[in-house]
CSV table of C-alpha atoms and ligand atoms in Angstrom, one decimal:
chain,number,residue,atom,x,y,z
A,1,MET,CA,-72.4,98.8,-32.7
A,2,ASN,CA,-69.6,101.2,-31.7
A,3,GLY,CA,-69.8,104.9,-30.8
A,4,ASN,CA,-70.5,106.3,-34.3
A,5,GLY,CA,-73.4,103.9,-35.0
A,6,THR,CA,-71.4,101.5,-37.2
A,7,ILE,CA,-70.8,97.8,-36.9
A,8,GLN,CA,-67.2,96.5,-36.9
A,9,MET,CA,-65.8,99.6,-38.6
A,10,PRO,CA,-62.6,101.5,-37.9
A,11,PRO,CA,-63.1,105.0,-36.5
A,12,GLN,CA,-64.4,107.7,-38.8
A,13,ALA,CA,-61.2,109.8,-39.0
A,14,SER,CA,-61.7,111.8,-42.2
A,15,THR,CA,-64.2,114.3,-43.5
A,16,ILE,CA,-65.7,111.8,-46.0
A,17,ALA,CA,-65.9,108.8,-43.7
A,18,SER,CA,-69.4,109.3,-42.4
A,19,ASP,CA,-70.8,109.8,-45.9
A,20,VAL,CA,-69.1,106.7,-47.1
A,21,ASP,CA,-70.5,104.7,-44.1
A,22,ALA,CA,-74.0,106.2,-44.6
A,23,LEU,CA,-74.1,105.0,-48.2
A,24,TYR,CA,-72.6,101.6,-47.2
A,25,TYR,CA,-75.3,101.1,-44.5
A,26,PHE,CA,-78.0,102.2,-46.9
A,27,ILE,CA,-77.0,99.4,-49.3
A,28,PHE,CA,-76.3,96.9,-46.4
A,29,TRP,CA,-79.6,97.4,-44.6
A,30,GLY,CA,-81.5,97.7,-47.9
A,31,CYS,CA,-80.1,94.3,-49.0
A,32,THR,CA,-80.8,92.8,-45.6
A,33,PHE,CA,-84.5,94.0,-45.7
A,34,PHE,CA,-85.1,92.5,-49.1
A,35,PHE,CA,-83.3,89.3,-48.3
A,36,VAL,CA,-85.4,88.7,-45.2
A,37,LEU,CA,-88.6,89.7,-47.1
A,38,ILE,CA,-88.0,87.4,-50.1
A,39,VAL,CA,-86.8,84.4,-48.1
A,40,ALA,CA,-89.7,84.7,-45.6
A,41,LEU,CA,-92.3,85.1,-48.3
A,42,SER,CA,-90.9,82.2,-50.3
A,43,ILE,CA,-91.0,79.9,-47.2
A,44,PHE,CA,-94.5,81.1,-46.4
A,45,PHE,CA,-95.8,80.5,-50.0
A,46,ILE,CA,-94.1,77.1,-50.2
A,47,ILE,CA,-96.0,76.0,-47.1
A,48,ARG,CA,-99.3,77.8,-47.6
A,49,TYR,CA,-99.8,76.8,-51.3
A,50,ARG,CA,-98.0,73.4,-51.3
A,51,ARG,CA,-99.6,70.7,-53.4
A,52,THR,CA,-102.0,68.3,-51.5
A,53,PRO,CA,-104.2,65.5,-52.9
A,54,ASP,CA,-107.4,67.5,-52.2
A,55,ARG,CA,-106.1,70.7,-53.9
A,56,GLU,CA,-106.7,71.2,-57.6
A,57,LEU,CA,-104.2,72.8,-60.0
A,58,LYS,CA,-105.3,76.3,-60.8
A,59,PRO,CA,-104.5,78.0,-64.2
A,60,ARG,CA,-101.4,80.1,-63.9
A,61,ALA,CA,-101.5,83.9,-63.9
A,62,TYR,CA,-99.4,85.3,-66.8
A,63,HIS,CA,-99.8,89.1,-66.4
A,64,ASN,CA,-100.5,91.7,-63.8
A,65,THR,CA,-99.7,95.2,-64.8
A,66,PRO,CA,-99.8,97.0,-61.4
A,67,LEU,CA,-97.6,94.3,-59.8
A,68,GLU,CA,-95.1,94.4,-62.6
A,69,LEU,CA,-94.9,98.2,-62.6
A,70,THR,CA,-94.3,98.1,-58.8
A,71,TRP,CA,-91.5,95.6,-59.0
A,72,THR,CA,-89.9,97.6,-61.8
A,73,ILE,CA,-90.3,101.2,-60.4
A,74,VAL,CA,-89.4,100.6,-56.7
A,75,PRO,CA,-86.0,98.8,-57.5
A,76,THR,CA,-85.2,101.5,-60.2
A,77,ILE,CA,-85.7,104.3,-57.6
A,78,LEU,CA,-83.5,102.4,-55.1
A,79,VAL,CA,-80.6,101.8,-57.5
A,80,MET,CA,-80.8,105.3,-58.8
A,81,VAL,CA,-80.5,106.6,-55.2
A,82,VAL,CA,-77.4,104.4,-54.8
A,83,PHE,CA,-76.0,105.6,-58.1
A,84,VAL,CA,-76.5,109.3,-57.6
A,85,TRP,CA,-75.2,109.2,-54.0
A,86,GLY,CA,-72.2,107.1,-55.0
A,87,PHE,CA,-71.4,109.3,-58.0
A,88,LYS,CA,-71.5,112.5,-56.0
A,89,GLY,CA,-69.1,111.0,-53.5
A,90,PHE,CA,-66.8,109.7,-56.2
A,91,MET,CA,-66.7,113.1,-57.9
A,92,HIS,CA,-66.0,114.8,-54.5
A,93,LEU,CA,-63.2,112.3,-53.8
A,94,SER,CA,-61.7,112.7,-57.3
A,95,VAL,CA,-61.0,116.4,-57.1
A,96,ALA,CA,-58.6,117.6,-54.4
A,97,PRO,CA,-59.2,121.0,-52.9
A,98,ALA,CA,-56.8,123.7,-54.3
A,99,ASN,CA,-55.2,124.3,-50.9
A,100,SER,CA,-54.1,120.6,-50.4
A,101,LEU,CA,-50.7,119.7,-49.2
A,102,GLU,CA,-49.1,117.4,-51.8
A,103,TYR,CA,-47.5,114.1,-50.9
A,104,HIS,CA,-45.8,111.8,-53.3
A,105,VAL,CA,-46.3,108.1,-52.6
A,106,THR,CA,-44.5,105.3,-54.3
A,107,GLY,CA,-45.3,101.7,-53.9
A,108,LYS,CA,-42.6,99.2,-54.5
A,109,ARG,CA,-41.8,95.6,-53.6
A,110,TRP,CA,-42.3,95.8,-50.7
A,111,LEU,CA,-42.7,99.1,-49.0
A,112,TRP,CA,-44.3,102.5,-49.2
A,113,GLU,CA,-42.0,105.4,-49.8
A,114,VAL,CA,-43.6,108.7,-48.9
A,115,ARG,CA,-42.3,112.2,-49.7
A,116,ASP,CA,-43.8,115.0,-47.7
A,117,PRO,CA,-44.4,118.5,-49.1
A,118,ASN,CA,-40.8,119.4,-48.1
A,119,GLY,CA,-39.4,116.5,-50.0
A,120,VAL,CA,-38.4,114.5,-46.9
A,121,ALA,CA,-38.7,110.8,-47.5
A,122,SER,CA,-40.0,108.2,-45.1
A,123,VAL,CA,-40.8,104.6,-45.4
A,124,ASN,CA,-44.1,103.0,-44.4
A,125,GLU,CA,-45.0,106.2,-42.5
A,126,MET,CA,-46.5,109.5,-43.3
A,127,SER,CA,-47.2,112.5,-41.0
A,128,VAL,CA,-50.0,114.9,-41.9
A,129,PRO,CA,-51.6,117.8,-40.1
A,130,VAL,CA,-55.2,117.5,-38.8
A,131,ASN,CA,-58.0,119.4,-40.5
A,132,GLN,CA,-56.1,120.1,-43.7
A,133,PRO,CA,-56.7,118.5,-47.0
A,134,VAL,CA,-53.9,116.3,-48.2
A,135,LYS,CA,-53.5,115.2,-51.8
A,136,LEU,CA,-51.6,112.0,-52.6
A,137,ILE,CA,-49.9,111.5,-55.9
A,138,LEU,CA,-49.5,107.8,-56.3
A,139,LYS,CA,-47.2,105.7,-58.5
A,140,SER,CA,-45.6,102.3,-58.5
A,141,GLU,CA,-42.1,101.2,-59.4
A,142,ASP,CA,-43.0,97.7,-60.3
A,143,LEU,CA,-46.4,96.2,-60.2
A,144,ILE,CA,-49.9,97.0,-58.9
A,145,HIS,CA,-50.2,98.0,-55.3
A,146,SER,CA,-53.1,99.6,-53.6
A,147,PHE,CA,-53.1,102.4,-51.0
A,148,PHE,CA,-55.7,101.9,-48.3
A,149,VAL,CA,-56.4,103.7,-45.1
A,150,PRO,CA,-59.5,102.2,-43.6
A,151,ALA,CA,-60.1,104.9,-41.0
A,152,PHE,CA,-60.2,107.5,-43.8
A,153,ARG,CA,-62.3,105.3,-46.1
A,154,ILE,CA,-59.9,105.9,-49.0
A,155,LYS,CA,-58.5,103.3,-51.3
A,156,GLN,CA,-56.7,103.7,-54.6
A,157,ASP,CA,-54.8,101.4,-56.9
A,158,VAL,CA,-51.1,102.3,-57.3
A,159,ILE,CA,-50.0,101.5,-60.9
A,160,PRO,CA,-46.7,101.5,-62.8
A,161,ASN,CA,-46.3,104.1,-65.6
A,162,ARG,CA,-49.1,106.4,-64.5
A,163,TYR,CA,-50.0,108.7,-61.7
A,164,ASN,CA,-53.2,108.2,-59.7
A,165,THR,CA,-54.3,110.8,-57.2
A,166,MET,CA,-56.5,110.8,-54.1
A,167,TRP,CA,-57.1,113.1,-51.2
A,168,PHE,CA,-58.4,113.2,-47.7
A,169,GLU,CA,-58.8,115.5,-44.8
A,170,ALA,CA,-58.1,113.9,-41.4
A,171,THR,CA,-60.3,115.0,-38.5
A,172,MET,CA,-58.8,113.3,-35.5
A,173,PRO,CA,-55.2,113.3,-34.4
A,174,GLY,CA,-53.8,109.7,-33.9
A,175,ASP,CA,-52.1,106.9,-35.7
A,176,TYR,CA,-54.0,105.0,-38.4
A,177,ASP,CA,-53.2,101.8,-40.3
A,178,LEU,CA,-52.1,102.0,-43.9
A,179,PHE,CA,-52.3,98.8,-45.9
A,180,CYS,CA,-51.4,97.5,-49.3
A,181,THR,CA,-54.6,95.9,-50.4
A,182,GLU,CA,-53.6,94.4,-53.7
A,183,TYR,CA,-51.8,91.1,-53.4
A,184,CYS,CA,-48.3,91.9,-54.8
A,185,GLY,CA,-46.1,88.9,-54.0
A,186,THR,CA,-44.0,87.5,-51.2
A,187,GLY,CA,-43.6,90.7,-49.2
A,188,HIS,CA,-47.2,91.9,-49.6
A,189,SER,CA,-47.9,91.5,-45.9
A,190,THR,CA,-45.0,93.7,-45.0
A,191,MET,CA,-46.4,96.7,-46.8
A,192,LEU,CA,-48.0,97.9,-43.6
A,193,GLY,CA,-47.6,101.5,-42.5
A,194,LYS,CA,-49.0,104.2,-40.3
A,195,VAL,CA,-50.5,107.6,-41.0
A,196,HIS,CA,-49.7,109.9,-38.2
A,197,VAL,CA,-52.3,112.7,-37.9
A,198,LEU,CA,-50.7,115.5,-36.0
A,199,THR,CA,-52.1,118.4,-34.0
A,200,GLU,CA,-51.2,121.9,-35.2
A,201,GLU,CA,-48.4,122.0,-32.6
A,202,GLU,CA,-47.0,118.5,-33.4
A,203,TRP,CA,-47.1,119.4,-37.1
A,204,LYS,CA,-44.9,122.5,-36.5
A,205,GLU,CA,-42.5,120.4,-34.5
A,206,TYR,CA,-42.5,117.7,-37.2
A,207,GLN,CA,-41.6,120.2,-39.8
A,208,GLU,CA,-38.7,121.5,-37.7
A,209,LYS,CA,-37.4,118.1,-36.9
A,210,SER,CA,-37.9,116.2,-40.1
A,211,GLY,CA,-35.0,115.8,-42.5
A,212,GLY,CA,-31.6,115.0,-41.1
A,213,LYS,CA,-29.7,114.8,-37.9
A,214,GLN,CA,-30.5,117.2,-35.1
A,215,PRO,CA,-27.6,119.0,-33.4
A,216,ASP,CA,-28.5,117.5,-30.0
A,217,GLU,CA,-28.4,113.9,-31.0
A,218,THR,CA,-25.6,111.5,-31.6
A,219,LEU,CA,-25.1,109.7,-34.9
A,220,ALA,CA,-26.3,106.4,-33.3
A,221,GLU,CA,-29.4,108.2,-31.9
A,222,TYR,CA,-30.2,109.6,-35.4
A,223,GLY,CA,-29.6,106.0,-36.6
A,224,ARG,CA,-32.3,104.8,-34.2
A,225,ARG,CA,-34.7,107.3,-35.6
A,226,LEU,CA,-34.0,106.1,-39.1
A,227,TYR,CA,-34.3,102.5,-38.0
A,228,GLN,CA,-37.8,103.3,-36.8
A,229,GLY,CA,-38.8,105.9,-39.4
A,230,ARG,CA,-37.5,104.0,-42.5
A,231,ALA,CA,-39.2,100.8,-41.5
A,232,CYS,CA,-36.1,98.7,-40.7
A,233,VAL,CA,-38.0,97.9,-37.5
A,234,THR,CA,-40.7,96.0,-39.4
A,235,CYS,CA,-38.3,93.2,-40.3
A,236,HIS,CA,-35.2,93.5,-38.1
A,237,SER,CA,-35.5,93.0,-34.3
A,238,LEU,CA,-33.0,94.3,-31.7
A,239,ASP,CA,-33.4,91.5,-29.2
A,240,GLY,CA,-32.2,88.5,-31.3
A,241,SER,CA,-35.6,87.3,-32.4
A,242,LYS,CA,-36.0,86.2,-36.0
A,243,MET,CA,-38.4,88.3,-38.1
A,244,THR,CA,-38.5,88.7,-41.9
A,245,GLY,CA,-34.9,89.6,-41.7
A,246,PRO,CA,-32.0,88.9,-39.3
A,247,SER,CA,-31.9,90.6,-35.9
A,248,PHE,CA,-29.4,93.4,-35.5
A,249,GLN,CA,-28.5,92.2,-32.0
A,250,GLY,CA,-24.8,91.4,-31.7
A,251,ILE,CA,-24.1,91.1,-35.5
A,252,PHE,CA,-21.5,93.8,-35.9
A,253,GLY,CA,-18.0,92.4,-36.2
A,254,HIS,CA,-19.3,88.8,-36.4
A,255,GLU,CA,-19.3,86.4,-39.3
A,256,VAL,CA,-22.5,85.2,-40.8
A,257,ASP,CA,-23.4,82.4,-43.3
A,258,LEU,CA,-24.8,83.6,-46.6
A,259,ALA,CA,-27.4,81.8,-48.7
A,260,ASP,CA,-24.8,81.0,-51.4
A,261,GLY,CA,-22.7,79.1,-48.8
A,262,SER,CA,-20.0,81.7,-48.3
A,263,ARG,CA,-19.2,83.6,-45.1
A,264,VAL,CA,-18.9,87.3,-44.5
A,265,THR,CA,-18.0,89.6,-41.6
A,266,VAL,CA,-20.6,92.2,-40.8
A,267,ASP,CA,-18.7,95.4,-41.1
A,268,GLU,CA,-19.4,98.9,-42.5
A,269,ASN,CA,-19.1,97.7,-46.1
A,270,TYR,CA,-21.4,94.7,-45.6
A,271,ILE,CA,-24.1,96.8,-43.9
A,272,ARG,CA,-23.9,99.5,-46.7
A,273,GLN,CA,-24.0,96.8,-49.4
A,274,SER,CA,-27.0,95.1,-47.7
A,275,ILE,CA,-28.9,98.4,-47.6
A,276,MET,CA,-28.2,99.5,-51.2
A,277,GLU,CA,-28.3,96.0,-52.9
A,278,PRO,CA,-30.1,93.8,-50.4
A,279,LYS,CA,-30.3,90.8,-52.8
A,280,SER,CA,-26.5,90.6,-53.3
A,281,GLN,CA,-25.5,89.0,-50.0
A,282,VAL,CA,-28.5,87.4,-48.4
A,283,VAL,CA,-28.0,85.7,-45.0
A,284,ALA,CA,-28.7,82.0,-45.0
A,285,GLY,CA,-32.2,81.1,-43.9
A,286,PHE,CA,-33.9,84.3,-45.1
A,287,GLU,CA,-35.9,85.2,-48.1
A,288,PRO,CA,-34.5,87.9,-50.5
A,289,VAL,CA,-37.5,90.2,-49.9
A,290,MET,CA,-35.8,93.4,-48.8
A,291,PRO,CA,-36.2,96.3,-51.1
A,292,THR,CA,-33.3,98.5,-52.0
A,293,TYR,CA,-32.9,101.8,-50.2
A,294,THR,CA,-30.8,103.4,-53.0
A,295,GLY,CA,-32.0,107.0,-53.3
A,296,LEU,CA,-33.9,106.9,-50.0
A,297,LEU,CA,-30.9,107.1,-47.6
A,298,SER,CA,-28.0,109.5,-48.0
A,299,PRO,CA,-24.4,108.4,-47.3
A,300,ASP,CA,-24.7,110.2,-43.9
A,301,ASP,CA,-27.9,108.3,-43.1
A,302,ILE,CA,-26.1,105.0,-43.7
A,303,ASP,CA,-23.3,106.1,-41.4
A,304,ALA,CA,-25.9,106.7,-38.7
A,305,LEU,CA,-27.5,103.3,-39.3
A,306,VAL,CA,-24.0,101.6,-39.1
A,307,GLU,CA,-23.3,103.4,-35.8
A,308,PHE,CA,-26.8,102.3,-34.5
A,309,ILE,CA,-26.2,98.7,-35.5
A,310,LYS,CA,-22.7,98.8,-33.8
A,311,GLU,CA,-24.5,99.7,-30.5
A,312,GLN,CA,-26.8,96.6,-30.6
A,313,LYS,CA,-24.5,94.3,-28.6
B,401,CUA,CU1,-48.0,96.0,-52.4
B,401,CUA,CU2,-49.6,94.3,-51.8
């Protein structure tokens, strides 16, 4: 058991989490109770009424009205409780409050693209204010993904050619895991993200800072922020270690072997090409799993990333 009376559950970080857990535990403990009762009685009856040479076979009982009514009515009440409770929760979750902040979320092979209410895009990350309803408008660019934040107890399939919606209201500032929970191919496990729940103050600061280079930072510093915020960090290390993609350490100005056998020098054009059309020039020894960032990064953003990569000596 942890602090909020749950077993092996993430923290309850949204307004609906405790209700979802309560229903879950009602079903869990109900099933546990009947499992133990039925197995224990079965074992008891098998031993108590087992056939022995001195025991005669009795005629079987075929009908017992009070007993049959009991085993019909009690389970019916129990499943109706589960149904009504679950349906009320489902309806509550289906209709977002009118004052919700709207976020557009796109699932694609293999990342989450999130646009906040101001239209600022980020990858595998979203920042939301605490104690304010947030509505998600979900779509997919290719196949079925599923948006899942365990701490909020919300999960919704993300489907091509239609919008799905979902909402939550976070109750505790902090960082919470975001998963794709529908197996969607080679890069499924890289569709990991974080939901940052910000305090009122942090939220104000986020709104001022988000979107573009700040006057007080260099291009390379802005590039580092993009490297972290647009999820490059998930697959590209800075210390030379091999992750899903090649490390950025010491690559600029050097030649690399490509999967097709050719060699190329890592310069501004190669970096830009690799961001916009990642599958066109894959480095030997790596899978072509990187998604395109076309439309997600402006030409200025790419300049900043190039400057940042240049600095990784
Ligand atoms: Cu997207 Cu799994």
